[in-house]
Each structure stands twice: as C-alpha cells, then as structure tokens.
mmCIF file of C-alpha atoms (C1' of nucleotides) in Angstrom:
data_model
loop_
_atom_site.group_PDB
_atom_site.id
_atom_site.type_symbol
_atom_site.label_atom_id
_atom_site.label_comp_id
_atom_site.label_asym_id
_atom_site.label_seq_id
_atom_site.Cartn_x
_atom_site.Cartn_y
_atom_site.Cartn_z
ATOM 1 C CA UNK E 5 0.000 0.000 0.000
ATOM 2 C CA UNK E 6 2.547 2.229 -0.729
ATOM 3 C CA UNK E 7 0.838 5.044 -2.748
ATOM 4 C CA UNK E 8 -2.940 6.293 -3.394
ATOM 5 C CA UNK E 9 -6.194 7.679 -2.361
ATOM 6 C CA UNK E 10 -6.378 5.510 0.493
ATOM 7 C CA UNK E 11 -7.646 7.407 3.752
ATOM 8 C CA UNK E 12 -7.849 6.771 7.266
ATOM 9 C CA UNK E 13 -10.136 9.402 7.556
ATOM 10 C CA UNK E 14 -12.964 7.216 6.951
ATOM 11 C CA UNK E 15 -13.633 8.400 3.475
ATOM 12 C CA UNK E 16 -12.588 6.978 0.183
ATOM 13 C CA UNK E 17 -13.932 8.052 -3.171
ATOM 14 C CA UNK E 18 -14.202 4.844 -4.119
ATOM 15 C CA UNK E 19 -17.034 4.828 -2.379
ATOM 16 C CA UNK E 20 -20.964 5.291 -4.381
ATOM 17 C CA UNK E 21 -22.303 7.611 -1.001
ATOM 18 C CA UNK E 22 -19.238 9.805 -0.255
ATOM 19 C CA UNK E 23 -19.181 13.036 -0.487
ATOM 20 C CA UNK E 24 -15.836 13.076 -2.112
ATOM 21 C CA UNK E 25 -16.847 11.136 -5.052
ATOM 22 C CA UNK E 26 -19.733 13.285 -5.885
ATOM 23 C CA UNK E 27 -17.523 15.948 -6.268
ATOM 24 C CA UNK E 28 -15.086 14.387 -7.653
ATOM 25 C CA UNK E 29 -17.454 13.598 -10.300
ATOM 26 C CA UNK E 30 -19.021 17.652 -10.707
ATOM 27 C CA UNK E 31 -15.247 18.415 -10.602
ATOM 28 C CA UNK E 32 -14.044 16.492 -13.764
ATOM 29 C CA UNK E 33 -17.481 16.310 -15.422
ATOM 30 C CA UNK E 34 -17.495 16.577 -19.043
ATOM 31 C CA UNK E 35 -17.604 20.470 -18.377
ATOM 32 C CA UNK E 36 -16.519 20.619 -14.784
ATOM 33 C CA UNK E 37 -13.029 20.582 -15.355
ATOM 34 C CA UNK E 38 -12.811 22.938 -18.301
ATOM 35 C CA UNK E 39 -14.863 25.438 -15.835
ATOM 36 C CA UNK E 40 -12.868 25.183 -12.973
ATOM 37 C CA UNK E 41 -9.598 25.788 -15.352
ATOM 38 C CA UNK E 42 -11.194 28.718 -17.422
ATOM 39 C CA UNK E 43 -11.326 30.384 -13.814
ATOM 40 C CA UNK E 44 -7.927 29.851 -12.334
ATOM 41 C CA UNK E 45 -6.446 32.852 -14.182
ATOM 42 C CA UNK E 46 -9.276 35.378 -12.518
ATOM 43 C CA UNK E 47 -13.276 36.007 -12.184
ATOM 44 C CA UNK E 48 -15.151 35.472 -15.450
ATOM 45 C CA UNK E 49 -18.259 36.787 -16.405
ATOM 46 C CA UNK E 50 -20.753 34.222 -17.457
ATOM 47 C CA UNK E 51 -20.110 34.540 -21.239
ATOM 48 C CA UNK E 52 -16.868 34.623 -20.632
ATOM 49 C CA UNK E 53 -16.594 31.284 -19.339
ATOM 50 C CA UNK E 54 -18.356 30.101 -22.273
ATOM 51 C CA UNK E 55 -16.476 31.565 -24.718
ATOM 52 C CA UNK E 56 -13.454 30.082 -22.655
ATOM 53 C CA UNK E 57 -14.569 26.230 -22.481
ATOM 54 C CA UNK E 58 -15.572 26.324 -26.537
ATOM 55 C CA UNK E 59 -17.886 23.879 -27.385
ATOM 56 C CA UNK E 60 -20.560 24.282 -24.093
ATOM 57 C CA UNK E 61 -23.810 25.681 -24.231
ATOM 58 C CA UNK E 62 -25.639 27.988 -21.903
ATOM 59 C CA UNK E 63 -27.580 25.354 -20.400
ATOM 60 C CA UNK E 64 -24.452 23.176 -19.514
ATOM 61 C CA UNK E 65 -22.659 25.833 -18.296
ATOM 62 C CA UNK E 66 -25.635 27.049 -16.064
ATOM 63 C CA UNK E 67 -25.680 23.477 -14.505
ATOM 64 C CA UNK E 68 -21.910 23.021 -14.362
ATOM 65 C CA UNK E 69 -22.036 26.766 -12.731
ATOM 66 C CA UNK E 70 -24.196 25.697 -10.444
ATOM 67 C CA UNK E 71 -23.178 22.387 -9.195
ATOM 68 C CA UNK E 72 -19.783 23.489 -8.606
ATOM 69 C CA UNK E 73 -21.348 26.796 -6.589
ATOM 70 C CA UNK E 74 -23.611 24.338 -4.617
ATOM 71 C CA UNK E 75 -20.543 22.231 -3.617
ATOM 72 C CA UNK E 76 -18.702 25.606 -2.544
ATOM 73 C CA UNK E 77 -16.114 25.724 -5.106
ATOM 74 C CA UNK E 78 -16.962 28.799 -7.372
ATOM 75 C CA UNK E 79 -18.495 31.826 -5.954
ATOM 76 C CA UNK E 80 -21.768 33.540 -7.778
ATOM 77 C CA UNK E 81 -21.674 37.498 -7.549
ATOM 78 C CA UNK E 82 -24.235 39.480 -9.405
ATOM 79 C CA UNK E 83 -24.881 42.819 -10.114
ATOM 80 C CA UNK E 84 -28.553 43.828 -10.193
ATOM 81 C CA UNK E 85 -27.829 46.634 -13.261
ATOM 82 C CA UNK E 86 -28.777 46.694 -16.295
ATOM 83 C CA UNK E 87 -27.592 44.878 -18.233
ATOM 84 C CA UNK E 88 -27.201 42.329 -15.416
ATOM 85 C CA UNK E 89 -23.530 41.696 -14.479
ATOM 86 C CA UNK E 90 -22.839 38.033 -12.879
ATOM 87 C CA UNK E 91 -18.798 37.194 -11.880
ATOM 88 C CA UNK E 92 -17.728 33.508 -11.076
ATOM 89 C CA UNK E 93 -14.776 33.308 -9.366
ATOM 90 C CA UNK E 94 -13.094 30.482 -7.520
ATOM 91 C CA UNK E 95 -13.712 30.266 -3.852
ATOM 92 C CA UNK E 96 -10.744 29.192 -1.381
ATOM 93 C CA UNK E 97 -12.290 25.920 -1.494
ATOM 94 C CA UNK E 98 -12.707 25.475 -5.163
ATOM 95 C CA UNK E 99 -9.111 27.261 -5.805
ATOM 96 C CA UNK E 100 -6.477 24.404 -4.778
ATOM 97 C CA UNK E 101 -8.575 21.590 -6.574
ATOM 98 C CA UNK E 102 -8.714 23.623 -10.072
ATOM 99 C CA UNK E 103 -5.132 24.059 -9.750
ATOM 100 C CA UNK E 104 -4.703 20.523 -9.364
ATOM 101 C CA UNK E 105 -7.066 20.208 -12.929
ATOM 102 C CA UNK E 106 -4.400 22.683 -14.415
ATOM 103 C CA UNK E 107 -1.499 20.590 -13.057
ATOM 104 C CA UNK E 108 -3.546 17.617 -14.726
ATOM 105 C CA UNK E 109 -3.488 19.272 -17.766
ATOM 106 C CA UNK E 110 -0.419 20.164 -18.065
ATOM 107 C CA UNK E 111 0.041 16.460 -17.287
ATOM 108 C CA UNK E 112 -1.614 15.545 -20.383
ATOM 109 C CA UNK E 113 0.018 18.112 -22.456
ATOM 110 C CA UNK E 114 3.432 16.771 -21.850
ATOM 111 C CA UNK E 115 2.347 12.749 -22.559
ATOM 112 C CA UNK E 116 0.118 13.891 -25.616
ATOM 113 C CA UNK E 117 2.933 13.605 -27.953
ATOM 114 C CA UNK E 118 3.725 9.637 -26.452
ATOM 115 C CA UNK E 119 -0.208 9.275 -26.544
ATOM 116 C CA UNK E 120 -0.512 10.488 -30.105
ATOM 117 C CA UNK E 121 1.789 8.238 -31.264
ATOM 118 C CA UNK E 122 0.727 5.459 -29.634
ATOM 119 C CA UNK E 123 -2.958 6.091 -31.193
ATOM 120 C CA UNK E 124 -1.168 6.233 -34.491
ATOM 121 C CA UNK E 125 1.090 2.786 -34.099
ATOM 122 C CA UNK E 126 -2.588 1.257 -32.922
ATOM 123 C CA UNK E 127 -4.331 2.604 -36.071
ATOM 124 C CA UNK E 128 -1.257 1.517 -38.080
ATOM 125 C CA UNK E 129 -1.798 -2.060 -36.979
ATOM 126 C CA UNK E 130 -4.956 -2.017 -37.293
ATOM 127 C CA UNK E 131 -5.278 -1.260 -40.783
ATOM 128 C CA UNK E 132 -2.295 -5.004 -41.485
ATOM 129 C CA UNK E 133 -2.848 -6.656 -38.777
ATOM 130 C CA UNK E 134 -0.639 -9.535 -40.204
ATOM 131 C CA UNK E 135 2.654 -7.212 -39.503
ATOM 132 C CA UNK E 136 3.347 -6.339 -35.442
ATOM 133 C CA UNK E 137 4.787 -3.107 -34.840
ATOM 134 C CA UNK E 138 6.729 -4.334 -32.383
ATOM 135 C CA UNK E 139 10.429 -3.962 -33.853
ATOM 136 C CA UNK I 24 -1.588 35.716 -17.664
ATOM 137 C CA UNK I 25 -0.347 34.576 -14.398
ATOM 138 C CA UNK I 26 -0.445 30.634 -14.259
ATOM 139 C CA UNK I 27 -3.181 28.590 -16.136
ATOM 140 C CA UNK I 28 -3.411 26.117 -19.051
ATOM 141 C CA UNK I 29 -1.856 28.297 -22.015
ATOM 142 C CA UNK I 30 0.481 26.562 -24.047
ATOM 143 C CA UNK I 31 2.983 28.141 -26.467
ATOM 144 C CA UNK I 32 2.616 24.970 -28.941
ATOM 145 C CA UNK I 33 -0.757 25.397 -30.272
ATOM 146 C CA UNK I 34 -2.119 23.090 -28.322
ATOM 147 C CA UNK I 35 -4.935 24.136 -25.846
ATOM 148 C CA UNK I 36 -7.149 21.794 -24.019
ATOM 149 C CA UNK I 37 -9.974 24.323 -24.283
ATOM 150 C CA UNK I 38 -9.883 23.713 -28.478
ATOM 151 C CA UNK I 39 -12.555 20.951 -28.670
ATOM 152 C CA UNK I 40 -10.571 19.336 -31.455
ATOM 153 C CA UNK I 41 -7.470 18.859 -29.728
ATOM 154 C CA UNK I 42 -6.411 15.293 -28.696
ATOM 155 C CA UNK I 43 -5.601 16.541 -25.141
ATOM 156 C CA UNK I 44 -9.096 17.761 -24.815
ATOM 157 C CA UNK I 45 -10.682 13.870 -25.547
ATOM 158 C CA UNK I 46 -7.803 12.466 -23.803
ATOM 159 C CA UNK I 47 -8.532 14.805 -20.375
ATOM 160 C CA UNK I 48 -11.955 13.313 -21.035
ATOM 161 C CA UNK I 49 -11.007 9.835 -20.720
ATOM 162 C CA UNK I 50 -9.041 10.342 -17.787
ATOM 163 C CA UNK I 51 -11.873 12.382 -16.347
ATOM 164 C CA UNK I 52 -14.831 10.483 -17.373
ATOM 165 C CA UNK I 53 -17.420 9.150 -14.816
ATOM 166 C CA UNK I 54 -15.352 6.274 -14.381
ATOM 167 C CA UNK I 55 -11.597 7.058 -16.265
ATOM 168 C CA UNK I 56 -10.465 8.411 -12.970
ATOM 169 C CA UNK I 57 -11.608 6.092 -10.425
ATOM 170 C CA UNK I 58 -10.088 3.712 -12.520
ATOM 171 C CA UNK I 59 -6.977 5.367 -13.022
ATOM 172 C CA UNK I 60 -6.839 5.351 -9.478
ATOM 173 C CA UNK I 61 -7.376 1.896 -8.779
ATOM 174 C CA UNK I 62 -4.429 1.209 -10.675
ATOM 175 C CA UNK I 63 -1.266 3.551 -8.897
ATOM 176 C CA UNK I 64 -0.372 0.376 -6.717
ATOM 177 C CA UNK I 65 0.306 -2.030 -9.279
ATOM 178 C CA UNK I 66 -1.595 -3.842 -11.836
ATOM 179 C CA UNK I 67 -4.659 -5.141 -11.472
ATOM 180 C CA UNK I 68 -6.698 -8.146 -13.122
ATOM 181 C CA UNK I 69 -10.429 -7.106 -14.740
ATOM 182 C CA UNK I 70 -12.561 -8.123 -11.050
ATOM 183 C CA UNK I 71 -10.775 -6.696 -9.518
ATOM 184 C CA UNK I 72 -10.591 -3.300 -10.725
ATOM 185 C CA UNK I 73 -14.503 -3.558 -10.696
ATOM 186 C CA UNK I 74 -14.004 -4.080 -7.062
ATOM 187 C CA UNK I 75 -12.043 -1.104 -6.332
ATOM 188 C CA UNK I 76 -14.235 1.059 -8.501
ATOM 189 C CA UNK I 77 -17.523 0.324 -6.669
ATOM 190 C CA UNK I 78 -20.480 0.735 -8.878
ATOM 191 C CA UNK I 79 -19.394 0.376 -12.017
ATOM 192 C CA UNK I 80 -20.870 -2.485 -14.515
ATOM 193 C CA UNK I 81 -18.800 -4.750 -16.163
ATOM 194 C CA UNK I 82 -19.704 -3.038 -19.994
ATOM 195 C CA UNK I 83 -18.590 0.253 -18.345
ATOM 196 C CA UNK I 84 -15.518 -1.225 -16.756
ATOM 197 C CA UNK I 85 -14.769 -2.620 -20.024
ATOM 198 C CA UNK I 86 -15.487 0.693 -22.312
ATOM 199 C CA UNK I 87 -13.293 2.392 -19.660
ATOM 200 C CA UNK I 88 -10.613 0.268 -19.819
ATOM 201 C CA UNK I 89 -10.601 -0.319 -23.308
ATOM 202 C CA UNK I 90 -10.408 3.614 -24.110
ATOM 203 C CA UNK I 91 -7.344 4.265 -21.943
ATOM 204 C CA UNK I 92 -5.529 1.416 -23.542
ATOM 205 C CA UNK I 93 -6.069 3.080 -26.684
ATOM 206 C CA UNK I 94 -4.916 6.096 -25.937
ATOM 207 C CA UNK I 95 -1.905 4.616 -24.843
ATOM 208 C CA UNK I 96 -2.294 5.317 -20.403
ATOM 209 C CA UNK I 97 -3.229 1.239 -19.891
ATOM 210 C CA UNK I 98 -1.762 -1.642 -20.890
ATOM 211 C CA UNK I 99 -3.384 -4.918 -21.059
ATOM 212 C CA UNK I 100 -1.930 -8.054 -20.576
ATOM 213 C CA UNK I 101 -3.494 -11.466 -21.297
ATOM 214 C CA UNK I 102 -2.853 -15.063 -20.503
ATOM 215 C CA UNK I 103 -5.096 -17.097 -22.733
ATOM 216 C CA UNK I 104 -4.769 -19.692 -19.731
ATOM 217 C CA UNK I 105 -8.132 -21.082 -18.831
ATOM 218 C CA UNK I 106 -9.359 -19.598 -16.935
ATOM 219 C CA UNK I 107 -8.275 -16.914 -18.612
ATOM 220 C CA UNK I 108 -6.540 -13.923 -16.925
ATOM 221 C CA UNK I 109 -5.826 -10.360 -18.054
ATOM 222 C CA UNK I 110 -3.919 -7.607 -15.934
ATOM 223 C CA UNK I 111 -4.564 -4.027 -16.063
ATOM 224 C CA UNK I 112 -1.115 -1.569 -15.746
ATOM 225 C CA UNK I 113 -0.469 1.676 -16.072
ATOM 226 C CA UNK I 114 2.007 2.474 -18.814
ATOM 227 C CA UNK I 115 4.937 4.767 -18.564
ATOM 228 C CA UNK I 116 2.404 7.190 -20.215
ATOM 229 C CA UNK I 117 -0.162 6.699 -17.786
ATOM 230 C CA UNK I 118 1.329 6.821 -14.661
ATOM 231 C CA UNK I 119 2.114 10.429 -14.108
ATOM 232 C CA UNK I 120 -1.528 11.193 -15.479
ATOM 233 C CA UNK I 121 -2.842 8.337 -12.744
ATOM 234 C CA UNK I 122 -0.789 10.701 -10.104
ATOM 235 C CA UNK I 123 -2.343 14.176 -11.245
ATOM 236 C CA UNK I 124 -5.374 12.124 -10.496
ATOM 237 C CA UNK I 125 -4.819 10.849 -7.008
ATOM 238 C CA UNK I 126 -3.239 14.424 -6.135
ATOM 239 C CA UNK I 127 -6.980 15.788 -7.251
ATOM 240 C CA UNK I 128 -8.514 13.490 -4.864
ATOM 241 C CA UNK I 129 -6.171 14.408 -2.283
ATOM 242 C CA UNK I 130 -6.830 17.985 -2.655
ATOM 243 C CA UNK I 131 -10.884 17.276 -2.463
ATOM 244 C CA UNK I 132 -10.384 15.160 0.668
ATOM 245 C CA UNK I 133 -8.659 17.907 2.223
ATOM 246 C CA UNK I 134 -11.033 20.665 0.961
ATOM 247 C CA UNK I 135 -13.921 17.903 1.538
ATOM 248 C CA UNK I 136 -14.688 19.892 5.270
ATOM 249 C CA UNK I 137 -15.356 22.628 4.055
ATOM 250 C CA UNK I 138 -17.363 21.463 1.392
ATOM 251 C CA UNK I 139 -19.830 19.471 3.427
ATOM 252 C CA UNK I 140 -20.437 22.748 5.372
ATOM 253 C CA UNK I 141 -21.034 25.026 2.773
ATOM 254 C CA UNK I 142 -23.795 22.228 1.372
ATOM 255 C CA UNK I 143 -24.943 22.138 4.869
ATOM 256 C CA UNK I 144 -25.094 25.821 4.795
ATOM 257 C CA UNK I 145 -26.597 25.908 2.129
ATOM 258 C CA UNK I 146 -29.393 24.071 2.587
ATOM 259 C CA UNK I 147 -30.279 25.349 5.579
ATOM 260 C CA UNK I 148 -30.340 28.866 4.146
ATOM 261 C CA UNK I 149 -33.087 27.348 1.478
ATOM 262 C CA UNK I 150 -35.054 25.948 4.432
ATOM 263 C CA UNK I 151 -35.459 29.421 6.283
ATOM 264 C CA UNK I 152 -34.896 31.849 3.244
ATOM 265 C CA UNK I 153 -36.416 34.382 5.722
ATOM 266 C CA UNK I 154 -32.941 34.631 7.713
ATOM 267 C CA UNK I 155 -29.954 34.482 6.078
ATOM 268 C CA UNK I 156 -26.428 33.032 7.254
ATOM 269 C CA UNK I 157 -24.069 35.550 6.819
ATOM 270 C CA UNK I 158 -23.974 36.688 10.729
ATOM 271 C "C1'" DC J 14 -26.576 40.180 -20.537
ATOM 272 C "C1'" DG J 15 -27.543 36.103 -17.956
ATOM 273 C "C1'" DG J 16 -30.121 32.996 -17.510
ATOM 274 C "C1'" DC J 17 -34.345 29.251 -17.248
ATOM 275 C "C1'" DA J 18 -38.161 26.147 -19.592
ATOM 276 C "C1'" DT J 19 -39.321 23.056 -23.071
ATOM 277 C "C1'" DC J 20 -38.570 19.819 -26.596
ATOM 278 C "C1'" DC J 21 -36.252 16.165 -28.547
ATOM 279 C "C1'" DG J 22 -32.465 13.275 -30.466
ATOM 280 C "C1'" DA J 23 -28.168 11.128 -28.923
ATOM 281 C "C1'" DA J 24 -25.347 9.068 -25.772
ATOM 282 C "C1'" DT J 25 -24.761 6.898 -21.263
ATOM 283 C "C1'" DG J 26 -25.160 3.226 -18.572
ATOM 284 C "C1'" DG J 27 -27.468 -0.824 -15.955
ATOM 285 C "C1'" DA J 28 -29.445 -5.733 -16.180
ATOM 286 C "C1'" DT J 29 -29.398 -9.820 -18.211
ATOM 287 C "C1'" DA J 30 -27.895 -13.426 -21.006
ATOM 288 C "C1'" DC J 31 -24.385 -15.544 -23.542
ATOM 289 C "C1'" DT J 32 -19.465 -17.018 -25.139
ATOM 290 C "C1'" DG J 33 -14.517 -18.780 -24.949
ATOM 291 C "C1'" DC N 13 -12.574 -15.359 -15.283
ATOM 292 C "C1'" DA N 14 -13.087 -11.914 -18.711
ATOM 293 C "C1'" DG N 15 -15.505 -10.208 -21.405
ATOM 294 C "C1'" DT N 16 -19.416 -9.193 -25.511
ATOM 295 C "C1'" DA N 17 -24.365 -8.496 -27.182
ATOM 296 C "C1'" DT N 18 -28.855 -7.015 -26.645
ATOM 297 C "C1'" DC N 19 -32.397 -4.456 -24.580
ATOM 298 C "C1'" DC N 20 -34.097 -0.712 -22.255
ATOM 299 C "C1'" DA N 21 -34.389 3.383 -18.871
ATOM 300 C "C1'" DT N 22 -32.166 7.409 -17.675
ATOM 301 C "C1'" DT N 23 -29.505 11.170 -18.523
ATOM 302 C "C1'" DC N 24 -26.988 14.329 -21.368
ATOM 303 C "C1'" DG N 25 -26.956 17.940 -24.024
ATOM 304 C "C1'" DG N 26 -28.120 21.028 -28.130
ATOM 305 C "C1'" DA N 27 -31.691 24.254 -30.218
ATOM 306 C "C1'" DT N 28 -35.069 27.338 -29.539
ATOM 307 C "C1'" DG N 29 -37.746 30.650 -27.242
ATOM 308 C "C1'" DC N 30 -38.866 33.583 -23.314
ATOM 309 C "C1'" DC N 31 -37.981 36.583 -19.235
ATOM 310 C "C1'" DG N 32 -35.859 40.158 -15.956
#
DNA sequence: CGGCATCCGAATGGATACTG
DNA sequence: CAGTATCCATTCGGATGCCG
C-alpha cells in the first residue's frame, strides 16, 4: 500500500455515497473541469466562461455553474444593473482543486505527444494486422 | 496571464478538437479516474478493478478500460490460460496522469470539510430563506 | 446580458444473457 | 474469469424561445 487515495479518515472516493466522489465527479465532469480551469487565471463573467470552455452551451454551463457553486467551489456574484452583471470566481475551497485540474493538464500536455503516437502505431496495426509493430 | 493552461505549442485543451481535450476526457470520465486510481499500486486483473471502482458495470468497466488502452495510459496483458486472466497496468504514459489524479482526490479530501459545510449551509439557508447566514 | 423552460435526439449506462 | 451483445431506462446535451 505504498501510494494512493487511500484514507484513514474514513472516506474513500471509491465509495458510491461519499461526499468526495460526488464531487469528484461535478469536478471532472465533461464540463466541470474545463470550468474550474477557465477560472484559475481570474473572475469570469458568465459569457466569458463560455467563450473560454468552446464547445458548451448555456444550459451546460448554467448546470456546471451551479453544481460546482452548490458544492462551494466557485463563488456567484451578481450585479442587479442593467444589463445584469454576474462574476464567477473560484472560492478558497474550489481554488487548490482547479489548480490541481491545471497541473492535470499540463500532465496531459506533456504525454500527448507519447499518446498520439501510440494512437497512431494502434491505427497503423490495425489497418495489417498480419505485420506487429513491435520492432 | 499569471499561471493557467496556455500553451505556447498550439495546443490548448480548451480547443474541442485537440487530442488533449478527448484524452482529459477519458481520464476524467465518470469512471476514467476512479479507474486510473485503482491502478497507482500495481496492476490489477479485470474483477478486480470492478471491485475497487464500486459501482461500475462490467460493460462500463470494459469501455473504460478499453479507451485508456487506446490512448496509450493502460496496458493490457493477457494469458489465454483457462481460466483466462488479463492484468490491467499503467504504462509509462499513464502513470504520471494516474498521479495528477490521485493528487486531485487528495486535494478534495482535504477541501472535503469545508465542502460538506457550505452544502450544509446551504441548505439550511433554502429551508429558512427568511434569515440568512451571513452573521 | 444572464439565464431558465421546453422539446427532442443522442449518448450513457445498468441488467441480463451468452461465449470462450 | 473476462468479457461481448442485446435491450431498455435514464440522462446528457443542443436548439429554440422567453424573461428580468
């Protein structure tokens, strides 16, 4: 048992009914992740944040907004002008975890170019199967 | 421009066609980072990854396991023995992806406190929306 | 601008049964 | 044991339209 996510706390997110794994889960959601990231540089306004994680829509960013400000990791701060103004911003909660998604990605970035090539030799053998690629 | 996910090579998680965008997907997935989890002590046949990962099905286990080998972060090993065995190990690729992942979970257990509160908190502010909680 | 409600197709994911 | 195949319910998620 050398190294892991094992706890003596009591809590494991292995576990269906902790805490932990639920927000695990709103943490590194499809969206979740992308969210928490687009914020670590500063507060966003809401179409900000979309324009950041390309690809969302409103309504998935509402929901990702709001699970992450239910679970106390992104603050909600609005303005009642007009037009309405609404800020997200990590909270000291939510701050340390999205760094760890940045330190993830950054992760990723440095094994993408191993990972690309490895979906390339798969293809590769895929397409003559009779020849390994193993030489 | 302080610290974030920018990259100088034109790659960007945030660009919905970049391979480190799917691949942060896999890894993130409802199950890609339990199982990547399960996995940073040492290989691990098919049960008993399902084990570890509590919940899952075996068609999701499989899915799961069968996209991370493809992008290169699992291998598989099998031993067309009968009964038939098959280990589950984190490539050289994998590994310090695996890590980012545990270091998340980490940071969530330790922020996990504070969480709980705030969703405590929180609800209790929508039972009595007369009084707030800021006192 | 910053949402929420509705609709609807697509994808996810569980249960079960079956194979080597 | 280690899966795959089929079926089916649930959820995801995009498009559109409306509201403050």
């Amino acid at each position: 048992m050398s190294r892991g996510t094992e706890r003596v706390d009591g809590m494991s997110v292995f576990d269906p009914d902790c805490t932990s794994r639920e927000v695990l889960e709103h943490a590194t959601g499809r969206w979740g992740a992308l969210t928490l990231a687009a914020l670590v540089n500063g507060p966003l306004r809401f179409a900000e944040v979309g324009r950041a994680v390309s690809g969302v829509s409103d309504r998935m960013l509402s929901q990702t907004l709001q699970r992450l400000e239910a679970d106390g990791l992104v603050s909600r701060t609005q303005q009642s002008t007009i037009p309405p103004r609404v800020d997200y911003d990590l909270t000291d909660l939510g701050r340390p975890i999205a760094e760890r998604i940045c330190d993830l990605i950054e992760t990723i970035y440095e094994q993408l170019p191993g990972i690309v090539t490895h979906q390339r030799a798969l293809r590769a053998a895929e397409a003559s199967p009779a020849r390994d690629t193993s030489d």
